[in-house]
mmCIF file of C-alpha atoms in Angstrom:
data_model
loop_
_atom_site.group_PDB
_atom_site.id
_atom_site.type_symbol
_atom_site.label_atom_id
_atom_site.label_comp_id
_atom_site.label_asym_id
_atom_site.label_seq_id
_atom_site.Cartn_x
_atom_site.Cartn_y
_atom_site.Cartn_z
ATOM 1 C CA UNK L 119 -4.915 23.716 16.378
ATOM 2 C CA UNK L 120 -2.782 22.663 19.420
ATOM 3 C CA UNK L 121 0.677 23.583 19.879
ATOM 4 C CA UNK L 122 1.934 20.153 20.269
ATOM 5 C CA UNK L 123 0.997 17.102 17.934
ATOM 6 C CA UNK L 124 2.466 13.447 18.336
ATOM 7 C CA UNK L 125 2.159 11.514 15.086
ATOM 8 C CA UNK L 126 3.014 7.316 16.773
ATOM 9 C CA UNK L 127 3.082 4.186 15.797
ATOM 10 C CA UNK L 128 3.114 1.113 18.745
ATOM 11 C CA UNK L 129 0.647 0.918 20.702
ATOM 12 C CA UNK L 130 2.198 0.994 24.017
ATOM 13 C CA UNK L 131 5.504 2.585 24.085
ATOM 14 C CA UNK L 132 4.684 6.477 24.448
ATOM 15 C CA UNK L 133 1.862 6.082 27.315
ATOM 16 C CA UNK L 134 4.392 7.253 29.276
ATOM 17 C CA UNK L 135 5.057 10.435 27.727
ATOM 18 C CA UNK L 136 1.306 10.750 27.106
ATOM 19 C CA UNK L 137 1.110 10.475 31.012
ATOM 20 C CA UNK L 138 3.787 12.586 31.390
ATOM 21 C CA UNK L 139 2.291 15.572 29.107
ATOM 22 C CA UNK L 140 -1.110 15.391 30.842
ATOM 23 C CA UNK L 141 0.132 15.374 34.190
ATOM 24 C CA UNK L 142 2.167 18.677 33.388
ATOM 25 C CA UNK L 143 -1.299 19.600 31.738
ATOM 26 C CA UNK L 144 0.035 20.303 28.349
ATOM 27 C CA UNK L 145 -2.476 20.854 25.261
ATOM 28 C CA UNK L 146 -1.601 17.849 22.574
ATOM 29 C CA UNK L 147 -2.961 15.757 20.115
ATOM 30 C CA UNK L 148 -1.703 12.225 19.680
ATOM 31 C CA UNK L 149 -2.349 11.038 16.156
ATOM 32 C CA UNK L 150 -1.533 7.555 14.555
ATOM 33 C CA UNK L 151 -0.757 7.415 10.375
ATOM 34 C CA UNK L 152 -4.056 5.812 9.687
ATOM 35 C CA UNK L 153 -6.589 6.849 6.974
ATOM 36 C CA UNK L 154 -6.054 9.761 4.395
ATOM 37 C CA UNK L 155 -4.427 13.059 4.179
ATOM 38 C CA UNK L 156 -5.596 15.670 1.277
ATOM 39 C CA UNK L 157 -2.012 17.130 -0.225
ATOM 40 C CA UNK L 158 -4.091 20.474 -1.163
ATOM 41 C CA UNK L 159 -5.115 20.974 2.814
ATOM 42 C CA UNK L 160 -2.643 23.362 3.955
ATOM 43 C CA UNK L 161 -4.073 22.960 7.636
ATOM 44 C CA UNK L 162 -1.393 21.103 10.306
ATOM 45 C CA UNK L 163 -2.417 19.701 13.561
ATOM 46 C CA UNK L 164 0.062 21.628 15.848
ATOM 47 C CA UNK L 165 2.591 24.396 15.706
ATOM 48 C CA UNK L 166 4.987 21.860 16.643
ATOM 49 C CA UNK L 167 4.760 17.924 15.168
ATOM 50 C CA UNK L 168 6.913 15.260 16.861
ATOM 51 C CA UNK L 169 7.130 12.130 14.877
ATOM 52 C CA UNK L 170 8.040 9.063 16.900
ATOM 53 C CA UNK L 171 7.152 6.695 13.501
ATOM 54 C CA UNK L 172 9.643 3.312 14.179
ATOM 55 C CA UNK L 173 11.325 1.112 11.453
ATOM 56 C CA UNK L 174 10.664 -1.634 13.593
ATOM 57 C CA UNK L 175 6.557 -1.338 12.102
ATOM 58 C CA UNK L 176 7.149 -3.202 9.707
ATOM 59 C CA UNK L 177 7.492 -5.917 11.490
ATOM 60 C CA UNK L 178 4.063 -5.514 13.428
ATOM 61 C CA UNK L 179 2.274 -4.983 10.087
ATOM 62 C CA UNK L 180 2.303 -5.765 6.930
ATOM 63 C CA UNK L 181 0.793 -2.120 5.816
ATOM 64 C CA UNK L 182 3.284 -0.230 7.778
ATOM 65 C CA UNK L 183 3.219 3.540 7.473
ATOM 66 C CA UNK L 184 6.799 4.780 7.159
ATOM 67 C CA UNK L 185 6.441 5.793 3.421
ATOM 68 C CA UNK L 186 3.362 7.107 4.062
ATOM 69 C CA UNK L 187 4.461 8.612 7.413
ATOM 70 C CA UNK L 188 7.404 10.557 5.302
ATOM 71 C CA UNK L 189 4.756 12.056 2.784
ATOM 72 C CA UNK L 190 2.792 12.928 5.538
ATOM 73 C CA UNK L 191 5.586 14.691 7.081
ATOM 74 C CA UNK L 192 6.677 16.476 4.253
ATOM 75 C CA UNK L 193 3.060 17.857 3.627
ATOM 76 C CA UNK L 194 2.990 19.272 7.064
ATOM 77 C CA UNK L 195 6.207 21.108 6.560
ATOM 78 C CA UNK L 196 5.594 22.455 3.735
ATOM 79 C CA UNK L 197 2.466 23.696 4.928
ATOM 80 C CA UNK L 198 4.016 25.302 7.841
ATOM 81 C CA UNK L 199 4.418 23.113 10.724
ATOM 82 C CA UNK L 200 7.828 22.780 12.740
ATOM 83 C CA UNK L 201 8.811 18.959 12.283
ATOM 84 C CA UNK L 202 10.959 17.202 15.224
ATOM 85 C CA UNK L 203 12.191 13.801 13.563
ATOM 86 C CA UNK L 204 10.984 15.258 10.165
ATOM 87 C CA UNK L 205 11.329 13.902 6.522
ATOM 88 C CA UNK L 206 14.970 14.496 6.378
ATOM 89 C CA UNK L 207 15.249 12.777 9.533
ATOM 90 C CA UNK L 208 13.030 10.096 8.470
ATOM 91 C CA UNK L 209 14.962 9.676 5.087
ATOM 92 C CA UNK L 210 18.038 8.796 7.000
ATOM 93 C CA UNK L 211 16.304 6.719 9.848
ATOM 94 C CA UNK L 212 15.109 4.468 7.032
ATOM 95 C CA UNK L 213 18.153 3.738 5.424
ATOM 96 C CA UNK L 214 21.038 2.308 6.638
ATOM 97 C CA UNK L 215 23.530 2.957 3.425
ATOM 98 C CA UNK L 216 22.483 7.224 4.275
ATOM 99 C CA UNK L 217 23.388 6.576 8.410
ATOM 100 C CA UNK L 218 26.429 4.654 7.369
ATOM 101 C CA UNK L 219 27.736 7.542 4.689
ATOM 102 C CA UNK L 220 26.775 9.538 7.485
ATOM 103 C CA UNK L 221 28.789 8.331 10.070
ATOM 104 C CA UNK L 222 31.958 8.060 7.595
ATOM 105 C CA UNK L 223 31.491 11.797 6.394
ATOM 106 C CA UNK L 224 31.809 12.722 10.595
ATOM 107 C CA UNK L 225 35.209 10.746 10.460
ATOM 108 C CA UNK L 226 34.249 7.866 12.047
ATOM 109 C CA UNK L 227 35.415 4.522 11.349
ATOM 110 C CA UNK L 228 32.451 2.072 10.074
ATOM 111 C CA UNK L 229 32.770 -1.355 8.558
ATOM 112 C CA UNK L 230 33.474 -1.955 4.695
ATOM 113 C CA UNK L 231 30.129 -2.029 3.035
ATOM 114 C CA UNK L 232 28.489 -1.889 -0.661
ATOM 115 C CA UNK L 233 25.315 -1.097 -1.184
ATOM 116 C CA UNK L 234 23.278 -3.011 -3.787
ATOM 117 C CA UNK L 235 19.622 -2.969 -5.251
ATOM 118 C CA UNK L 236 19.772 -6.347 -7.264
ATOM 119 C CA UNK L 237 20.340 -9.844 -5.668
ATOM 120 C CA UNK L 238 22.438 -10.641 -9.023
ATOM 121 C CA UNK L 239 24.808 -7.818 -7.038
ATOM 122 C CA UNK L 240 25.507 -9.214 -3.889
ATOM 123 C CA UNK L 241 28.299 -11.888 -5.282
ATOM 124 C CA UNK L 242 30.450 -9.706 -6.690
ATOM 125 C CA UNK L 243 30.423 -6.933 -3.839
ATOM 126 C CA UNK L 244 30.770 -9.763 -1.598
ATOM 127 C CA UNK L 245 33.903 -10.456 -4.031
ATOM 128 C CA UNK L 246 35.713 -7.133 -2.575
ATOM 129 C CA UNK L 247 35.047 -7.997 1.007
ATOM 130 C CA UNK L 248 36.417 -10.894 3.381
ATOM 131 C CA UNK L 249 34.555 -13.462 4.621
ATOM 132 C CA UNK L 250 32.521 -13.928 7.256
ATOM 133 C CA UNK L 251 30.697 -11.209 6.278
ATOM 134 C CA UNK L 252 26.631 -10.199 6.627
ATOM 135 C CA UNK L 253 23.988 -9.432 4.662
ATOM 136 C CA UNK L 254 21.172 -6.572 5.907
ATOM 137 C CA UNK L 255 18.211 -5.053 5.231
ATOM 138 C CA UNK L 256 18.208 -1.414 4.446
ATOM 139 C CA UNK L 257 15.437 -0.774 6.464
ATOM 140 C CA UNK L 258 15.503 -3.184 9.106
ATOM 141 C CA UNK L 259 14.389 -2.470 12.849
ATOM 142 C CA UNK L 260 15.322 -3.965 15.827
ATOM 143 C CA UNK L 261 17.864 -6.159 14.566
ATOM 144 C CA UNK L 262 15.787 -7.845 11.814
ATOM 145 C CA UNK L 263 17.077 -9.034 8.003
ATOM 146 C CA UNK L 264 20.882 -9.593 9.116
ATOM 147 C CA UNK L 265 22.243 -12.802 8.054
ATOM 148 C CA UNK L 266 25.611 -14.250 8.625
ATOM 149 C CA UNK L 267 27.927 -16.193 5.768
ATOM 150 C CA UNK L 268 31.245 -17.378 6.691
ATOM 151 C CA UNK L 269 31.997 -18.740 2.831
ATOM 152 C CA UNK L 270 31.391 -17.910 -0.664
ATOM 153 C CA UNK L 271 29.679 -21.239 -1.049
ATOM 154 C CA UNK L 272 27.204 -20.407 1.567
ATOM 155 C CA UNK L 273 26.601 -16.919 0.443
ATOM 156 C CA UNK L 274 25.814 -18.539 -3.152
ATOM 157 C CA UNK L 275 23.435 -21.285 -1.589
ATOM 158 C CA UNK L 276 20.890 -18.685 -0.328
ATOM 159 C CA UNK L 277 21.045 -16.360 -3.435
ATOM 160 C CA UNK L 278 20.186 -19.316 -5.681
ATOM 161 C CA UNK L 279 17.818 -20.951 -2.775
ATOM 162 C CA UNK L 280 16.486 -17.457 -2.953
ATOM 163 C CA UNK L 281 17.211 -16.963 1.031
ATOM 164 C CA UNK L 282 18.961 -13.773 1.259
ATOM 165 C CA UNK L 283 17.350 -10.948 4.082
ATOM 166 C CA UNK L 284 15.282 -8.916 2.032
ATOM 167 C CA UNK L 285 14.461 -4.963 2.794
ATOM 168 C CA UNK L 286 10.864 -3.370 2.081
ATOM 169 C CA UNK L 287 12.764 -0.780 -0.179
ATOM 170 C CA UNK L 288 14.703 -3.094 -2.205
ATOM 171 C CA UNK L 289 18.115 -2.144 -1.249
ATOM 172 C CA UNK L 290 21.118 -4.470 0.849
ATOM 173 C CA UNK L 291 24.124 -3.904 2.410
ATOM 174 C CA UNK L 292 27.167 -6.294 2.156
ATOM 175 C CA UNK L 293 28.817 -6.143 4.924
ATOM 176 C CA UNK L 294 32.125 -6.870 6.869
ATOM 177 C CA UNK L 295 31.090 -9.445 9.804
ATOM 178 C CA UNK L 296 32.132 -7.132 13.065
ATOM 179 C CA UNK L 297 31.689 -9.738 15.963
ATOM 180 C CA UNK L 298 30.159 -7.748 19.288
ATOM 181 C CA UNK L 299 32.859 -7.426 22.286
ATOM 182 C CA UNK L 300 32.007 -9.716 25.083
ATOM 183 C CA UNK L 301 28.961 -10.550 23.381
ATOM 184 C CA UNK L 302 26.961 -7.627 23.900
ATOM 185 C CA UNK L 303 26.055 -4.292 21.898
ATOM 186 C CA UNK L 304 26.494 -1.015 23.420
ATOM 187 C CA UNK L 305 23.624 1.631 22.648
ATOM 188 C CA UNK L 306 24.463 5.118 23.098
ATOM 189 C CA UNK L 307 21.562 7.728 22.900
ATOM 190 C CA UNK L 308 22.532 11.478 22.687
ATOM 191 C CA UNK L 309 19.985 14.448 21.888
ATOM 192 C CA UNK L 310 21.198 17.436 20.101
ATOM 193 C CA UNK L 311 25.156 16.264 20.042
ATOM 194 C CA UNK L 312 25.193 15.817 23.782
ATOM 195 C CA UNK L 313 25.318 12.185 25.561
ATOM 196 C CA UNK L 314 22.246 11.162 27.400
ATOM 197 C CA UNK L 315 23.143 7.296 28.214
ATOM 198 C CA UNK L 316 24.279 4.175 27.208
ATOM 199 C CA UNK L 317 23.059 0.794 27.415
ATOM 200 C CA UNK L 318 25.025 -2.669 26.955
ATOM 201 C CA UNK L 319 22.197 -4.959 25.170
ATOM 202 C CA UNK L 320 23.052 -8.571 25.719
ATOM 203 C CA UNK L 321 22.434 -11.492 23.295
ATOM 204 C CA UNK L 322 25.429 -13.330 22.116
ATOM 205 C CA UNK L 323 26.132 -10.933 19.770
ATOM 206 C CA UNK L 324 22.486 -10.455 18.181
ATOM 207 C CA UNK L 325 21.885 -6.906 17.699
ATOM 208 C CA UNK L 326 18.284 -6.780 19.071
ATOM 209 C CA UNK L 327 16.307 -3.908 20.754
ATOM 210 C CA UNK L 328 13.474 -5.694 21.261
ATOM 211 C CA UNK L 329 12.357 -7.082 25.063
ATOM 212 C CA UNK L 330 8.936 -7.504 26.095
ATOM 213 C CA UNK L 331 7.151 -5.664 23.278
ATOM 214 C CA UNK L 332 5.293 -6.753 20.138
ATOM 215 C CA UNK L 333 8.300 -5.690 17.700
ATOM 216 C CA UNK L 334 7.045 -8.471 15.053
ATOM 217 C CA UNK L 335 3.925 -9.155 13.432
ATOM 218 C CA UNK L 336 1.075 -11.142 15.476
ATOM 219 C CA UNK L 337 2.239 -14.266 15.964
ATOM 220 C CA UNK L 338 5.894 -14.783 15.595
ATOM 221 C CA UNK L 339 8.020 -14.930 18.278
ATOM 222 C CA UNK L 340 9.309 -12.176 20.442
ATOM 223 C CA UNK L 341 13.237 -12.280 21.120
ATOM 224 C CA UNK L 342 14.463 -11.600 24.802
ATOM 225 C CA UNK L 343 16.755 -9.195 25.735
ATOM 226 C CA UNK L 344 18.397 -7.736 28.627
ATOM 227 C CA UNK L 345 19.299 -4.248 28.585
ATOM 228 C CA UNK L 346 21.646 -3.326 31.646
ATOM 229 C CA UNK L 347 23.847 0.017 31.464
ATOM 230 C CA UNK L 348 27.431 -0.368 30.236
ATOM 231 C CA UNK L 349 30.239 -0.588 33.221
ATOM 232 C CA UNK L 350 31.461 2.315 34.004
ATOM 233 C CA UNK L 351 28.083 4.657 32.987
ATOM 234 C CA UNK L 352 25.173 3.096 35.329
ATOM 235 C CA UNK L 353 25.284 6.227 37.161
ATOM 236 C CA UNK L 354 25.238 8.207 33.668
ATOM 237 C CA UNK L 355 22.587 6.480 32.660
ATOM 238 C CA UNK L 356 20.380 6.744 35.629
#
């Protein structure tokens, strides 16, 4: 057993840190969430597991693994492993209505939202919002299953056209519509409650974290994005 396992996803985005950890000549094992696991094999792969699983892998597969990755994860720690980005983790990166309840029980601000499981829902929680408002995936990734309705009439067109963003678990958020400031997003990473950097992602106001990379299933078209720091934190971020 190695002290360090890395349980990925994408095919491309962690050769870096996989060129990072051999140059520093650090014992790991980098492991994708393919096959089987046996729930009565108490054996882990490494005293310590990160899990760098994305939402976004959906997208790039039909057969994604992030249910799967979250059993997995849960069998490791119960069998003794230290988890970074572990089940708990997981259950919140995979849900926005659990980061938004979140973020309002730190006392911050977020915008009016219900949550709903039923497309027969969505009318009448749109009913106690304003319009324009959005529609969103649960589980989305890199911007995807977000659509925009600036009237009841519109909103009612695509749930009886049957055209509504739909989320792999089921659930939706109504939203408020909160237009982006100078058409552009800022992303702000921290690590452990301390700030690391922040980005301002460009795109008219389409949240999307997706350049150059295959963020979608084979095929469909990749959305462009430039990703420059936010004024005032370049040197931050650098």
């Amino acid at each position: 057993m190695t002290d360090l396992a890395l349980l990925y996803e994408h095919p491309a985005w962690f050769t870096p840190l996989f060129d990072a950890l051999d140059r520093r000549g650090i014992d790991y094992v980098a492991l994708k969430p393919d096959g089987h696991f046996d729930p009565g094999d108490r054996r882990v792969p490494g005293h310590v597991v990160f899990n760098r699983i994305a939402m976004s892998s959906f997208l790039r597969s039909d057969e994604h693994p992030i249910f799967y990755a979250a059993a997995l994860l849960d069998h490791w720690h119960r069998a003794g492993a230290r988890i970074v980005n572990g089940p708990d983790v997981l259950a919140i990166d995979s849900s926005k209505a659990r980061q938004l309840s979140l973020i309002a029980g730190l006392g911050l601000a977020i915008p009016e939202t219900r949550i709903v499981h039923r497309v027969s829902d969505v009318e009448a929680a749109a009913a106690s919002l304003a319009f324009p408002l959005v529609v969103k995936a649960n589980i989305g990734g890199s911007g995807a299953g977000i659509a925009r309705y600036d009237t009841l009439d519109q909103l009612r067109a695509a749930i009886v056209d049957g055209l509504l963003p739909t989320s792999i678990d089921g659930v939706l958020l109504v939203q408020d519509f909160v237009p982006a400031r100078d058409g552009t997003v800022t992303r702000i990473e921290t690590l452990d409650r301390r700030y690391l950097y922040a980005l301002d992602i460009a795109g008219g106001g389409v949240f999307d974290l997706c350049p150059a990379d295959a963020c979608q299933i084979p095929g469909a078209p990749i959305p462009m994005v430039s990703a420059d720091p936010a004024p005032g934190l370049r040197d931050a971020a650098e």
